[in-house]
CSV table of C-alpha atoms in Angstrom, one decimal:
chain,number,residue,atom,x,y,z
A,266,GLY,CA,0.0,0.0,0.0
A,267,ALA,CA,0.9,3.7,-0.1
A,268,VAL,CA,3.7,4.4,2.3
A,269,VAL,CA,5.1,7.7,3.5
A,270,SER,CA,8.5,7.8,5.2
A,271,GLN,CA,9.3,10.7,7.5
A,272,HIS,CA,12.8,11.3,8.9
A,273,PRO,CA,14.0,11.9,11.5
A,274,SER,CA,11.5,10.5,14.1
A,275,ARG,CA,13.0,12.5,16.9
A,276,VAL,CA,15.5,15.4,16.9
A,277,ILE,CA,16.9,17.6,19.7
A,278,CYS,CA,18.6,20.8,18.6
A,279,LYS,CA,19.9,24.0,20.2
A,280,SER,CA,18.2,27.3,19.9
A,281,GLY,CA,19.2,29.2,16.8
A,282,THR,CA,20.0,26.1,14.7
A,283,SER,CA,18.0,24.8,11.8
A,284,VAL,CA,16.5,21.4,11.4
A,285,LYS,CA,15.4,19.7,8.3
A,286,ILE,CA,12.6,17.1,8.2
A,287,GLU,CA,12.1,14.9,5.2
A,288,CYS,CA,8.9,13.3,3.9
A,289,ARG,CA,9.2,10.7,1.2
A,290,SER,CA,6.5,8.8,-0.7
A,291,LEU,CA,8.0,5.4,-1.2
A,292,ASP,CA,5.7,3.6,-3.6
A,293,PHE,CA,3.7,6.4,-5.2
A,294,GLN,CA,4.0,9.8,-6.6
A,295,ALA,CA,2.7,12.8,-4.7
A,296,THR,CA,2.3,16.1,-6.4
A,297,THR,CA,1.0,17.5,-3.2
A,298,MET,CA,2.2,16.9,0.3
A,299,PHE,CA,0.9,18.5,3.5
A,300,TRP,CA,2.8,19.5,6.6
A,301,TYR,CA,1.0,19.5,10.0
A,302,ARG,CA,1.9,20.5,13.5
A,303,GLN,CA,0.4,18.9,16.6
A,304,PHE,CA,0.4,20.5,20.0
A,305,PRO,CA,-0.1,18.3,23.1
A,306,LYS,CA,-3.6,17.0,23.3
A,307,LYS,CA,-4.6,19.1,20.3
A,308,SER,CA,-5.7,18.2,16.9
A,309,LEU,CA,-3.4,18.4,13.8
A,310,MET,CA,-3.0,21.9,12.5
A,311,LEU,CA,-2.2,22.3,8.8
A,312,MET,CA,0.8,24.5,8.3
A,313,ALA,CA,1.3,24.4,4.6
A,314,THR,CA,0.6,22.6,1.4
A,315,SER,CA,3.7,21.6,-0.6
A,316,ASN,CA,3.4,21.5,-4.3
A,317,GLU,CA,5.9,19.7,-6.5
A,318,GLY,CA,7.8,22.2,-8.6
A,319,SER,CA,6.2,25.3,-7.2
A,320,LYS,CA,6.0,27.4,-4.0
A,321,ALA,CA,4.3,26.1,-1.0
A,322,THR,CA,1.0,27.5,0.2
A,323,TYR,CA,1.1,28.5,3.8
A,324,GLU,CA,-1.8,28.7,6.2
A,325,GLN,CA,-2.5,32.0,7.9
A,326,GLY,CA,-0.2,32.7,10.8
A,327,VAL,CA,2.5,30.4,9.6
A,328,GLU,CA,5.8,32.1,8.9
A,329,LYS,CA,7.1,31.0,5.5
A,330,ASP,CA,10.6,32.3,6.2
A,331,LYS,CA,10.7,30.3,9.4
A,332,PHE,CA,9.3,27.1,8.0
A,333,LEU,CA,10.9,26.5,4.7
A,334,ILE,CA,9.3,24.0,2.4
A,335,ASN,CA,10.8,22.4,-0.6
A,336,HIS,CA,9.1,19.9,-2.9
A,337,ALA,CA,11.7,19.2,-5.5
A,338,SER,CA,10.5,15.9,-6.7
A,339,LEU,CA,7.3,13.8,-6.9
A,340,THR,CA,8.5,11.8,-4.0
A,341,LEU,CA,10.2,14.2,-1.6
A,342,SER,CA,9.2,17.2,0.4
A,343,THR,CA,11.3,18.8,3.1
A,344,LEU,CA,10.4,21.1,6.0
A,345,THR,CA,13.2,23.2,7.4
A,346,VAL,CA,12.7,24.9,10.7
A,347,THR,CA,15.1,27.8,10.6
A,348,SER,CA,16.6,29.5,13.7
A,349,ALA,CA,14.6,27.2,15.9
A,350,HIS,CA,13.4,28.4,19.3
A,351,PRO,CA,11.9,26.4,22.2
A,352,GLU,CA,8.4,27.4,21.2
A,353,ASP,CA,9.0,25.5,17.9
A,354,SER,CA,9.2,22.3,19.9
A,355,SER,CA,6.3,20.2,18.7
A,356,PHE,CA,5.3,17.2,16.8
A,357,TYR,CA,5.4,17.6,13.0
A,358,ILE,CA,3.8,15.2,10.6
A,359,CYS,CA,3.5,15.1,6.9
A,360,SER,CA,0.9,13.5,4.6
A,361,ALA,CA,0.6,12.9,0.9
A,362,ARG,CA,-2.1,12.0,-1.4
A,363,ASP,CA,-1.6,9.3,-3.9
A,364,VAL,CA,-2.2,11.0,-7.3
A,365,ARG,CA,-4.4,8.1,-8.2
A,366,GLY,CA,-6.6,9.2,-5.4
A,367,LYS,CA,-7.6,5.7,-4.3
A,368,ARG,CA,-6.0,5.5,-1.0
A,369,GLY,CA,-6.8,8.9,0.4
A,370,TYR,CA,-4.2,10.5,2.5
A,371,THR,CA,-1.2,8.6,3.8
A,372,PHE,CA,0.6,10.0,6.8
A,373,GLY,CA,4.2,9.9,7.8
A,374,SER,CA,5.2,8.6,11.2
A,375,GLY,CA,5.9,12.1,12.5
A,376,THR,CA,8.9,14.0,13.9
A,377,ARG,CA,9.2,15.0,17.5
A,378,LEU,CA,11.3,18.2,17.6
A,379,THR,CA,12.7,19.5,20.9
A,380,VAL,CA,14.5,22.8,20.9
A,381,VAL,CA,16.7,23.4,23.9
B,167,LYS,CA,-17.4,25.6,16.9
B,168,ASN,CA,-15.1,23.1,15.3
B,169,GLU,CA,-16.0,21.7,11.9
B,170,VAL,CA,-15.5,18.2,13.2
B,171,GLU,CA,-16.7,17.1,16.6
B,172,GLN,CA,-15.9,13.7,18.2
B,173,SER,CA,-17.3,12.0,21.2
B,174,PRO,CA,-16.3,10.8,23.6
B,175,GLN,CA,-13.0,12.5,24.2
B,176,ASN,CA,-11.7,9.7,26.4
B,177,LEU,CA,-12.9,6.1,26.6
B,178,THR,CA,-11.8,3.2,28.8
B,179,ALA,CA,-13.0,-0.2,28.0
B,180,GLN,CA,-12.5,-3.8,29.2
B,181,GLU,CA,-10.9,-6.2,26.8
B,182,GLY,CA,-13.5,-7.8,24.6
B,183,GLU,CA,-16.0,-4.9,24.8
B,184,PHE,CA,-17.7,-3.4,21.7
B,185,ILE,CA,-16.6,0.2,21.3
B,186,THR,CA,-18.2,3.0,19.4
B,187,ILE,CA,-16.7,6.4,18.6
B,188,ASN,CA,-18.8,9.1,17.1
B,189,CYS,CA,-18.0,11.9,14.7
B,190,SER,CA,-20.2,14.8,13.5
B,191,TYR,CA,-19.2,17.4,11.0
B,192,SER,CA,-20.7,20.6,9.7
B,193,VAL,CA,-19.1,21.2,6.3
B,194,GLY,CA,-19.6,19.7,2.9
B,195,ILE,CA,-17.2,16.9,2.4
B,196,SER,CA,-15.8,14.7,-0.4
B,197,ALA,CA,-14.7,12.0,2.1
B,198,LEU,CA,-14.5,11.2,5.8
B,199,HIS,CA,-11.4,9.6,7.2
B,200,TRP,CA,-10.7,7.7,10.4
B,201,LEU,CA,-7.2,7.8,11.6
B,202,GLN,CA,-5.3,6.0,14.4
B,203,GLN,CA,-2.5,7.6,16.3
B,204,HIS,CA,-0.4,5.5,18.6
B,205,PRO,CA,1.5,6.9,21.6
B,206,GLY,CA,4.7,7.2,19.5
B,207,GLY,CA,2.8,9.7,17.4
B,208,GLY,CA,2.6,8.0,14.0
B,209,ILE,CA,-0.7,8.1,12.3
B,210,VAL,CA,-2.3,5.3,10.3
B,211,SER,CA,-5.2,5.8,8.0
B,212,LEU,CA,-7.9,3.3,8.9
B,213,PHE,CA,-10.7,4.2,6.6
B,214,MET,CA,-11.7,6.7,3.9
B,215,LEU,CA,-15.4,6.6,3.1
B,216,SER,CA,-17.9,8.8,1.4
B,217,SER,CA,-21.0,6.6,1.9
B,218,GLY,CA,-22.3,3.5,3.6
B,219,LYS,CA,-20.1,1.2,5.5
B,220,LYS,CA,-16.6,-0.3,5.4
B,221,LYS,CA,-15.1,-3.2,7.4
B,222,HIS,CA,-11.6,-4.1,8.0
B,223,GLY,CA,-11.0,-6.9,10.5
B,224,ARG,CA,-12.5,-5.9,13.8
B,225,LEU,CA,-13.0,-2.3,12.7
B,226,ILE,CA,-16.2,-1.0,11.1
B,227,ALA,CA,-16.8,2.5,9.9
B,228,THR,CA,-20.2,3.9,8.9
B,229,ILE,CA,-21.3,7.2,7.5
B,230,ASN,CA,-24.7,8.9,7.2
B,231,ILE,CA,-24.3,11.7,4.7
B,232,GLN,CA,-27.7,13.2,5.4
B,233,GLU,CA,-27.1,13.4,9.1
B,234,LYS,CA,-23.4,14.4,8.7
B,235,HIS,CA,-22.4,11.7,11.1
B,236,SER,CA,-20.0,8.8,11.2
B,237,SER,CA,-19.2,6.1,13.7
B,238,LEU,CA,-16.2,3.9,14.2
B,239,HIS,CA,-16.9,0.6,15.8
B,240,ILE,CA,-14.3,-1.8,17.3
B,241,THR,CA,-15.5,-5.3,18.0
B,242,ALA,CA,-13.8,-7.6,20.6
B,243,SER,CA,-11.5,-4.8,21.7
B,244,HIS,CA,-8.0,-5.6,22.7
B,245,PRO,CA,-5.3,-3.7,24.6
B,246,ARG,CA,-3.4,-3.2,21.3
B,247,ASP,CA,-6.3,-1.1,20.1
B,248,SER,CA,-5.4,1.5,22.7
B,249,ALA,CA,-4.6,4.7,20.8
B,250,VAL,CA,-6.1,8.0,19.8
B,251,TYR,CA,-8.7,7.8,17.0
B,252,ILE,CA,-9.1,10.9,14.9
B,253,CYS,CA,-12.0,11.7,12.6
B,254,ALA,CA,-11.2,14.0,9.7
B,255,VAL,CA,-13.1,15.2,6.7
B,256,SER,CA,-11.7,16.4,3.4
B,257,GLY,CA,-13.6,19.1,1.6
B,258,THR,CA,-13.3,20.4,-1.9
B,259,GLY,CA,-9.7,20.9,-3.0
B,260,ASN,CA,-7.2,20.2,-0.3
B,261,GLN,CA,-9.1,21.3,2.7
B,262,PHE,CA,-8.9,18.9,5.6
B,263,TYR,CA,-10.6,19.3,9.0
B,264,PHE,CA,-9.6,17.2,12.0
B,265,GLY,CA,-11.5,16.3,15.1
B,266,THR,CA,-9.6,16.5,18.4
B,267,GLY,CA,-9.5,12.8,18.8
B,268,THR,CA,-10.8,10.1,21.1
B,269,SER,CA,-8.3,8.6,23.4
B,270,LEU,CA,-9.1,4.9,23.9
B,271,THR,CA,-7.6,2.7,26.6
B,272,VAL,CA,-8.5,-1.0,26.6
B,273,ILE,CA,-7.7,-2.7,29.9
B,274,PRO,CA,-6.8,-6.4,29.9
């Protein structure tokens, strides 16, 4: 079935550094991938929609210069948290939709980011 | 008011019990999704449905489009079913609305 691989699963970084999170569709092509953030005991919040070969579409209130998204191929999207601060600590998760549309949305396993 | 409401928020059941989680939504949808999130955080898509009923093993999902309501049933619950179950709806385009989840604990 459709599989999305997200890496790393956990990362701890120092304030001021940048962290890159990768989201790969392993057995299907995804022209569109989605990046979500989840706060403790809260629902998933859409941050941005990543489109292959074009600029990402960011949701209101999400800083595009802080959360850089690159979708350079049909199977890879990356989210870079730049100049990370402790308030960026969260659970980030990606999803992708199989272009064939049959399997709905497939989610990555998520990345737990802790900024110290 | 959230576009997607789930109930209950928390549920504890004895192993073997029949479990029902409910989801109501207020927007027009193209499909409704049931997701499972384990303590480690990873999310698994259980069902995507736009009408009727789907069954996979001990899991059954139903949807009533007219009433804008869906239920997820778990038969013969097991401790490994313990997780957060999330209802989500996809609208037109790439809109996606999530419920806040139901935390299920199945006690041996």
